[in-house]
Tab-separated table of C-alpha atoms in Angstrom:
chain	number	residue	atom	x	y	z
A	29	UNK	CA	0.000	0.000	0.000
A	30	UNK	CA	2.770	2.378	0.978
A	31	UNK	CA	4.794	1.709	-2.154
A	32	UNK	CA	1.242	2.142	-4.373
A	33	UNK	CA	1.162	5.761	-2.925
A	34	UNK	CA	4.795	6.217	-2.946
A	35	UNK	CA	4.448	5.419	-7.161
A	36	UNK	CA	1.358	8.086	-7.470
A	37	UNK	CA	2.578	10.638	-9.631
A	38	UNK	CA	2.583	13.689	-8.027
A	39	UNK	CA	-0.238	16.641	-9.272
A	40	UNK	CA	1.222	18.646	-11.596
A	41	UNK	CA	2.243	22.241	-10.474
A	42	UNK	CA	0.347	25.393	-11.653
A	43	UNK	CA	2.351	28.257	-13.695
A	44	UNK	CA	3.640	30.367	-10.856
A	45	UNK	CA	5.308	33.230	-12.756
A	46	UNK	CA	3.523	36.035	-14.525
A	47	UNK	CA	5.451	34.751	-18.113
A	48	UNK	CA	3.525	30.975	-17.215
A	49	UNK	CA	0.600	32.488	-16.096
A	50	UNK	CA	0.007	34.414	-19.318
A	51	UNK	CA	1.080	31.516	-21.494
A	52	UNK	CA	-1.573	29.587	-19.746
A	53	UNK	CA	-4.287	31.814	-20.319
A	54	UNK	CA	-7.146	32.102	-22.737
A	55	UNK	CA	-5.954	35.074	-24.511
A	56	UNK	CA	-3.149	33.490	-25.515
A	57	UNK	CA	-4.883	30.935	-26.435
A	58	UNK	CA	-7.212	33.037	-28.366
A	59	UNK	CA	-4.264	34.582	-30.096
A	60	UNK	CA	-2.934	31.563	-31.223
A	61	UNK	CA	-6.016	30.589	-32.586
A	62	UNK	CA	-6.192	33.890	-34.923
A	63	UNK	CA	-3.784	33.710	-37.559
A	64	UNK	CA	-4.760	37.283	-38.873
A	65	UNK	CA	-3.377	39.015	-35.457
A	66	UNK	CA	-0.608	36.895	-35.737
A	67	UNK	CA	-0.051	38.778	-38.724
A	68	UNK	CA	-0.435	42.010	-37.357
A	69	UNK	CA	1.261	41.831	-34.211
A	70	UNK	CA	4.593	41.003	-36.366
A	71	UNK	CA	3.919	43.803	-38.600
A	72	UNK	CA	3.471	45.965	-35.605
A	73	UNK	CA	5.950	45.125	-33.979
A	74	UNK	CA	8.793	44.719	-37.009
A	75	UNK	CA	7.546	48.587	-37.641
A	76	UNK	CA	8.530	49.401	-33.864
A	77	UNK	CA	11.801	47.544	-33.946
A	78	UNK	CA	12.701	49.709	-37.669
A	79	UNK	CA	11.753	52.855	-35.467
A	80	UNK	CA	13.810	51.963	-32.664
A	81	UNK	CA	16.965	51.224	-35.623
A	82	UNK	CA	16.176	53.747	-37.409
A	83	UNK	CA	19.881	55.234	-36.543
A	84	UNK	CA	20.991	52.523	-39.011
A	85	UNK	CA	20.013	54.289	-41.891
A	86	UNK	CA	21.698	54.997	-44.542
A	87	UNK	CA	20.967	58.628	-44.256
A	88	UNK	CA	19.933	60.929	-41.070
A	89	UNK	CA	17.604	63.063	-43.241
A	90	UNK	CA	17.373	65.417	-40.355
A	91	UNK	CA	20.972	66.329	-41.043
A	92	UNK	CA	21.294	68.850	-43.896
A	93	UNK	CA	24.751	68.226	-44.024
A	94	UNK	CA	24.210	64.999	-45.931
A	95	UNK	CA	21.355	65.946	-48.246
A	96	UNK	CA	22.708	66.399	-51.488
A	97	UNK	CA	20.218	68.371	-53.995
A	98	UNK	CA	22.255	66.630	-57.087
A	99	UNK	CA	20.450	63.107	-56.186
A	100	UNK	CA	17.284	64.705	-55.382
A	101	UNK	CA	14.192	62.484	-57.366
A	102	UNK	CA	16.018	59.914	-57.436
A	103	UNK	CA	13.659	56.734	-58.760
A	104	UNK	CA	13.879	53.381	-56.925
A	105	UNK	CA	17.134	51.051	-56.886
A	106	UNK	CA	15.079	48.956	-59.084
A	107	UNK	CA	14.336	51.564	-61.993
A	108	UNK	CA	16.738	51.601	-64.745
A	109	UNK	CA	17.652	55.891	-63.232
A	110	UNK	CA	18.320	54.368	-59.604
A	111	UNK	CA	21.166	54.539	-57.940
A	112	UNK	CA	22.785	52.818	-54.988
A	113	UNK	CA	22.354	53.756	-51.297
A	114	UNK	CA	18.851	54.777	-52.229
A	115	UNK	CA	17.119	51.738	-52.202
A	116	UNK	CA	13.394	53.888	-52.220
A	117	UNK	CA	14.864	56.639	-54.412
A	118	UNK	CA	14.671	60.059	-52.898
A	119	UNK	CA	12.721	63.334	-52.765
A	120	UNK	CA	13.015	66.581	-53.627
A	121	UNK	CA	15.629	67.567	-51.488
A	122	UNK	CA	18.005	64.506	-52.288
A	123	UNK	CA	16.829	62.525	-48.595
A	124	UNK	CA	16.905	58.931	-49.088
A	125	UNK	CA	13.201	57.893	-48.883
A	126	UNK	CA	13.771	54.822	-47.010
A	127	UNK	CA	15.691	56.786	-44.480
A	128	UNK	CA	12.868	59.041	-44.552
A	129	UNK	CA	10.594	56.922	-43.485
A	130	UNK	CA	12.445	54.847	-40.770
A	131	UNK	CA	12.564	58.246	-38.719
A	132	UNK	CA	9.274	59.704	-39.649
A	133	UNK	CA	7.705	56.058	-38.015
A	134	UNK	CA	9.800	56.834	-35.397
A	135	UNK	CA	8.014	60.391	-34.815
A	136	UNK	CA	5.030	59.040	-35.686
A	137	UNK	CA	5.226	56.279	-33.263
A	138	UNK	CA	6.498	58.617	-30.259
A	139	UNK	CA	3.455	61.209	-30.552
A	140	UNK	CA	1.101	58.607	-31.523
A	141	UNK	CA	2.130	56.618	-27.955
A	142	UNK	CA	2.793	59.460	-26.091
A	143	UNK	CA	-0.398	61.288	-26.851
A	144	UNK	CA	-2.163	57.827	-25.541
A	145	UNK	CA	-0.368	58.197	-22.303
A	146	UNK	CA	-1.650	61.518	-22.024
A	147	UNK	CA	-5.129	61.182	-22.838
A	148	UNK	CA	-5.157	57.679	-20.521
A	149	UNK	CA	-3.640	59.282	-18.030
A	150	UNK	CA	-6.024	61.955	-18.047
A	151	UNK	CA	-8.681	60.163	-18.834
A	152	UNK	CA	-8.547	57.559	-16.352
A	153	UNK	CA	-7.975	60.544	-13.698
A	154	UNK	CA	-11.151	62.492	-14.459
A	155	UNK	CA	-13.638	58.949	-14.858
A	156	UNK	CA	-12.106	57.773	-11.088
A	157	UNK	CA	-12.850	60.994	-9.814
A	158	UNK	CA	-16.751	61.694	-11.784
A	159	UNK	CA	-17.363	58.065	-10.829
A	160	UNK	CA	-16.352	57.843	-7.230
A	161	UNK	CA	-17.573	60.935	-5.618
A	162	UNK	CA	-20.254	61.263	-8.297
A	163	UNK	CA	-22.997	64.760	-7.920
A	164	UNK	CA	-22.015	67.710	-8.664
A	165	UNK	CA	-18.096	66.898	-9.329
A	166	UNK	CA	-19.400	63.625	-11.666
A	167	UNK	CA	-22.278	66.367	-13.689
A	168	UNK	CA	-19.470	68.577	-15.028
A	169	UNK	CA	-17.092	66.333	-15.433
A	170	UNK	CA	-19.828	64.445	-17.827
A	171	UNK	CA	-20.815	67.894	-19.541
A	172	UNK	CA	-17.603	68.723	-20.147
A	173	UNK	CA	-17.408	65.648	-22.361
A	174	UNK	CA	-20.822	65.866	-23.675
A	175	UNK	CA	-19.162	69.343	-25.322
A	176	UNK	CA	-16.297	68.000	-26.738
A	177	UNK	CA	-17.817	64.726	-27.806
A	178	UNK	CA	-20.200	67.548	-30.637
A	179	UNK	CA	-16.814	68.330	-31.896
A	180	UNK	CA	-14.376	65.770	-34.455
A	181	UNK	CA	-11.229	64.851	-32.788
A	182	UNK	CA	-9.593	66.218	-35.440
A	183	UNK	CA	-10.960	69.833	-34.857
A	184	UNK	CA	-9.924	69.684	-30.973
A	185	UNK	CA	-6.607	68.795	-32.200
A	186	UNK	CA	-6.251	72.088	-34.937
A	187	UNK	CA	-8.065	74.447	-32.340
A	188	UNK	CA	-5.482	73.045	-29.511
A	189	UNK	CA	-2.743	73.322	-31.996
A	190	UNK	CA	-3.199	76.831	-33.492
A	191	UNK	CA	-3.892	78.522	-29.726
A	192	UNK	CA	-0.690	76.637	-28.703
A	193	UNK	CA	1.564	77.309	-31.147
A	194	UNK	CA	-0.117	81.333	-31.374
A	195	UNK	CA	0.716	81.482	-27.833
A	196	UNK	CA	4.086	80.600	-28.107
A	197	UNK	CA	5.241	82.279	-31.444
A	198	UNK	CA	4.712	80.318	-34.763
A	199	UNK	CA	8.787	79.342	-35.317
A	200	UNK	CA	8.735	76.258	-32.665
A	201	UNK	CA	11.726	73.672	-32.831
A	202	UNK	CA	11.142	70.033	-33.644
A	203	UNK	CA	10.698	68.645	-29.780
A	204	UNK	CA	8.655	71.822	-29.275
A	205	UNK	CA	6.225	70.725	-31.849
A	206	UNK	CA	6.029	67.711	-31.119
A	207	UNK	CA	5.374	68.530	-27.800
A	208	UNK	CA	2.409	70.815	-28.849
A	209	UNK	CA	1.048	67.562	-30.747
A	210	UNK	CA	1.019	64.993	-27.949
A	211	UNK	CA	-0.802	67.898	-25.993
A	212	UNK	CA	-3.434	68.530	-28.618
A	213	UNK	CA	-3.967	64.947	-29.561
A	214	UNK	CA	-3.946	63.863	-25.803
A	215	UNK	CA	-7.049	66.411	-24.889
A	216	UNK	CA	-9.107	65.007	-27.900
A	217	UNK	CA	-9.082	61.607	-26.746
A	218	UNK	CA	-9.518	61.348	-23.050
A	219	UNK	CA	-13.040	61.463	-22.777
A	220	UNK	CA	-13.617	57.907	-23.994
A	221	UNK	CA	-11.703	56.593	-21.083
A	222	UNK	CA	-13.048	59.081	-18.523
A	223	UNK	CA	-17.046	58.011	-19.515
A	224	UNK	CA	-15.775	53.864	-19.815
A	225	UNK	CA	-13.665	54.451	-16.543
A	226	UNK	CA	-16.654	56.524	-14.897
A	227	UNK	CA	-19.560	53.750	-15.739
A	228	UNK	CA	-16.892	50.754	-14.359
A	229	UNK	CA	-16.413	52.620	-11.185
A	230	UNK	CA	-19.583	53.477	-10.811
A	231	UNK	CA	-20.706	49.535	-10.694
A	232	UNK	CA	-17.505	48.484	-8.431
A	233	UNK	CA	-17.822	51.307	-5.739
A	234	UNK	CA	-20.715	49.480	-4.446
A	235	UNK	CA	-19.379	46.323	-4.059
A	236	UNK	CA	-17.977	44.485	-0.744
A	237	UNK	CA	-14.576	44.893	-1.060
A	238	UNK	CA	-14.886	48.822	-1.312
A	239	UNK	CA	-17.397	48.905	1.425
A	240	UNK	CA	-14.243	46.930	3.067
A	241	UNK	CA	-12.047	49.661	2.788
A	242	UNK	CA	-14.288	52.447	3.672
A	243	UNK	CA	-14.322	50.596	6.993
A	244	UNK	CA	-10.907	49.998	7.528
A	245	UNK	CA	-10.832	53.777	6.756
A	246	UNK	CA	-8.411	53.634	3.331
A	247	UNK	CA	-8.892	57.623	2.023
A	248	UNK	CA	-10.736	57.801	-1.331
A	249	UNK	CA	-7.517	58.445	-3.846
A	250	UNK	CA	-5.978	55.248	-2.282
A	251	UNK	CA	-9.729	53.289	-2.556
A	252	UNK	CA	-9.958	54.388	-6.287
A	253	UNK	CA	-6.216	54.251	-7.554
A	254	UNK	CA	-5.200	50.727	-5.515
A	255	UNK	CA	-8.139	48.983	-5.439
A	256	UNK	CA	-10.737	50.545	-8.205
A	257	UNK	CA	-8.561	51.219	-10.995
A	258	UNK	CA	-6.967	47.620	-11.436
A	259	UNK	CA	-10.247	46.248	-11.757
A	260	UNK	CA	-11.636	48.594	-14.837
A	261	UNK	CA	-8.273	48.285	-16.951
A	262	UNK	CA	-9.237	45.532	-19.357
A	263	UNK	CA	-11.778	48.034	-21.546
A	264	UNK	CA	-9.224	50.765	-21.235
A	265	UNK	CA	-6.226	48.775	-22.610
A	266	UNK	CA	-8.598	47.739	-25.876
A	267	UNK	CA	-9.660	52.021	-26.046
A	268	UNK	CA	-5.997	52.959	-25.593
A	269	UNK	CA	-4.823	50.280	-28.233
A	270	UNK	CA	-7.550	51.545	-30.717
A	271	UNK	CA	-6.761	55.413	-30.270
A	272	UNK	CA	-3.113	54.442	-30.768
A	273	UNK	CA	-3.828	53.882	-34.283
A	274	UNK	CA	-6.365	57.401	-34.243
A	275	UNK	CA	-3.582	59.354	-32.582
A	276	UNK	CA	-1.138	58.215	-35.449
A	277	UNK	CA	-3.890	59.083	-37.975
A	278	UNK	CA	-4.426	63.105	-36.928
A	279	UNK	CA	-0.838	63.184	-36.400
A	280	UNK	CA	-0.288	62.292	-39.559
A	281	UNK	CA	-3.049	64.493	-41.031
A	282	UNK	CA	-2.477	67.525	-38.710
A	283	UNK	CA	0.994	67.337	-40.597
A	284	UNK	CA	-0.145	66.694	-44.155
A	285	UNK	CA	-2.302	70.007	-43.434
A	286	UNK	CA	1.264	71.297	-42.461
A	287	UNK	CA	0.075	72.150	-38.564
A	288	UNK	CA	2.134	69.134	-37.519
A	289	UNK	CA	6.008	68.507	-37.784
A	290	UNK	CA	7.958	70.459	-39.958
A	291	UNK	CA	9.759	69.387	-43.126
A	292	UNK	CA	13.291	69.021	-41.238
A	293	UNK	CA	11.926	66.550	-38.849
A	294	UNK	CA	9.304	64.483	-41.200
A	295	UNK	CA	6.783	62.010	-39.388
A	296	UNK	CA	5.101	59.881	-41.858
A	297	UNK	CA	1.865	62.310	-42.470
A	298	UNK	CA	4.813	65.477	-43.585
A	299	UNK	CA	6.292	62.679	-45.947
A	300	UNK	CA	3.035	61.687	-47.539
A	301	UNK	CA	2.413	66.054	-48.104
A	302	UNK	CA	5.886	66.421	-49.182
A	303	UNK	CA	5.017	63.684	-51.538
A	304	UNK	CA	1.566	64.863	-52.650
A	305	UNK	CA	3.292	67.646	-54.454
A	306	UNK	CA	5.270	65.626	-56.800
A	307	UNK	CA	2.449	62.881	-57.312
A	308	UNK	CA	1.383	64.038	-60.833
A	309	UNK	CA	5.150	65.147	-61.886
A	310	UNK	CA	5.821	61.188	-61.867
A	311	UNK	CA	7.811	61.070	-58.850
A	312	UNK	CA	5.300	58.561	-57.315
A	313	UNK	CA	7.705	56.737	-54.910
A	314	UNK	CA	7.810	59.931	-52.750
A	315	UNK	CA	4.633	59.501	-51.384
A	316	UNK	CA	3.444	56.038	-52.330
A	317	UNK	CA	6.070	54.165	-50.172
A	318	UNK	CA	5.311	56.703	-46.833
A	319	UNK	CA	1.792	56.312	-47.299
A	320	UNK	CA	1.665	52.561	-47.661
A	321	UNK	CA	3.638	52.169	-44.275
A	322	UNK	CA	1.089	54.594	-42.511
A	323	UNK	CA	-2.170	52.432	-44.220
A	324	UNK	CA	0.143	49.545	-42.946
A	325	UNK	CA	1.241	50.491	-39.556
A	326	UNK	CA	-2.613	51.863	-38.675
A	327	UNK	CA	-4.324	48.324	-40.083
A	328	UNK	CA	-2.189	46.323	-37.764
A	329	UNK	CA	-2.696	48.001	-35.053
A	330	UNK	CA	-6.578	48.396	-35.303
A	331	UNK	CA	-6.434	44.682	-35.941
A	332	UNK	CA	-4.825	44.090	-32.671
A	333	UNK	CA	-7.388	46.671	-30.871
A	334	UNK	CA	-10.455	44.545	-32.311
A	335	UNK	CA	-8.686	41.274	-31.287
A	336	UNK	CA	-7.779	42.442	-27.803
A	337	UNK	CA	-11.623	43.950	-27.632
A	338	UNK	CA	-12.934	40.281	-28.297
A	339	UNK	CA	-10.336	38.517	-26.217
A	340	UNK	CA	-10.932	40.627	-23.076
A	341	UNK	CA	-14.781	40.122	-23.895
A	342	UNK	CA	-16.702	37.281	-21.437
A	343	UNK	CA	-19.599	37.092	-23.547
A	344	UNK	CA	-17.362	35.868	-26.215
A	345	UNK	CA	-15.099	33.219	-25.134
């Protein structure tokens, strides 16, 4: 009998470790199972990784000192005209498209996840508070979003633009810009996580565990930021993974109206403008090449958001 129990094979051990515990889980699961955000989590993430190289170049076309105006329009490597580094060809002002667009995704990507953060951040903030202490506090809070919600996100982002930059003089430096742009994109998308984040907390501040801490006497901003917020994150990370894609969108067309990032310092939307001038001159690689990485970049990612939005959904697992 002993040796019977002795030859039982012992239960096997749970996934301890965050890395096991995901691995385990039904969203990865679900992810496996879809071959289409397979797809675009490797395009998403091969455009990060050429963002993050982009130093690699052959070119820095922020650098003037290695533009050369005698290769500008440059066709392809593979047209009969190319010539070698310029594997894209080049623009107007002899910058190796490629190049070009390795740094613009680079801009694009850092005001695109930066003016997230902002609008999550604030976002987030306002909901907690509107849902938590609720009356008067939660009523203009809510109006306040009612107003801006009558207005495009794109107009919020010109009107926030054009005071800023007529505020601080018109000539603004690139990180000054871009600044202004992560500010203006960032106030015209936090009120979809401050009414999401303000309906969640208004269902969990009346259940035990709140009621819990109220008694123990936890202060409110501890109650809602320790124990509130982590339980209303899941529809935020889908909102913040679908206005990633939006927030690299208006930057992109705040700069193809030439409100956005100047020609010295090109994000992806100032290529694709750039481009648009020399599009019926026959110089088509100058903006077909940006603008098919930007249609690119913003489909993968909005495929991600609508995976994540089913995979973090009960009803549909």
């Amino acid at each position: 009998m002993a040796e019977a129990i002795q030859a039982a094979p012992a239960p096997q051990s749970q996934p301890t470790t965050w890395a096991g515990r995901f691995l385990d889980s039904d969203i990865w699961a679900s992810f496996k199972r879809s071959k289409l955000t397979m797809v675009a989590a490797f395009v998403t993430v091969l455009f990060m990784a050429a963002a993050i190289v982009a130093g690699l170049a052959p070119q820095d076309p922020f650098d003037p000192a290695q533009l050369d105006l005698l290769n500008s329009r440059l066709p392809p490597l593979w047209d009969a005209e190319g010539q070698a580094p310029f594997l894209l060809g080049t623009d107007e002002q002899g910058r190796d498209v490629f190049s070009a667009i390795l740094y613009g995704l680079r801009i694009s990507l850092a005001v695109g996840f930066l003016g997230v953060a902002f609008s999550a951040t604030l976002g987030i903030a306002l909901g907690l508070i509107a849902g938590y202490v609720g009356g008067t506090t939660d009523a203009v809070i809510m109006r306040i979003a009612d107003v801006q919600l009558t207005f495009p996100a794109i107009l919020i982002a010109l009107l926030v633009d054009g005071v800023v930059k007529s505020v601080l003089g018109g000539q603004l430096d690139g990180v000054t810009t871009l600044s202004v742009l992560v500010f203006s994109i960032g106030l015209s998308f936090w009120v979809q996580y401050a009414r999401t984040v303000r309906g969640s907390v208004m269902v969990e501040k009346n259940k035990d565990y709140i009621a819990a801490a109220k008694l123990i006497g936890l202060p409110a901003p501890v109650i809602m930021f320790r124990h509130v917020l982590p339980n209303v994150l899941g529809p935020v990370l889908v909102i913040a993974t679908i206005n990633l894609a939006l927030a690299i969108i208006t930057e992109a067309t705040l700069s193809f109206l030439g409100t956005g990032m100047p020609e010295t310092m090109p994000s992806l939307g100032t290529l694709i403008r750039i481009g648009n001038n020399y599009l019926f001159s026959g110089e088509w690689w100058i903006i077909a090449f940006p603008g098919v990485t930007l249609a690119l970049l913003v489909l993968a990612i909005n495929l991600l958001g609508d995976w994540l939005r089913d995979a973090l959904n009960p009803k549909l697992r």
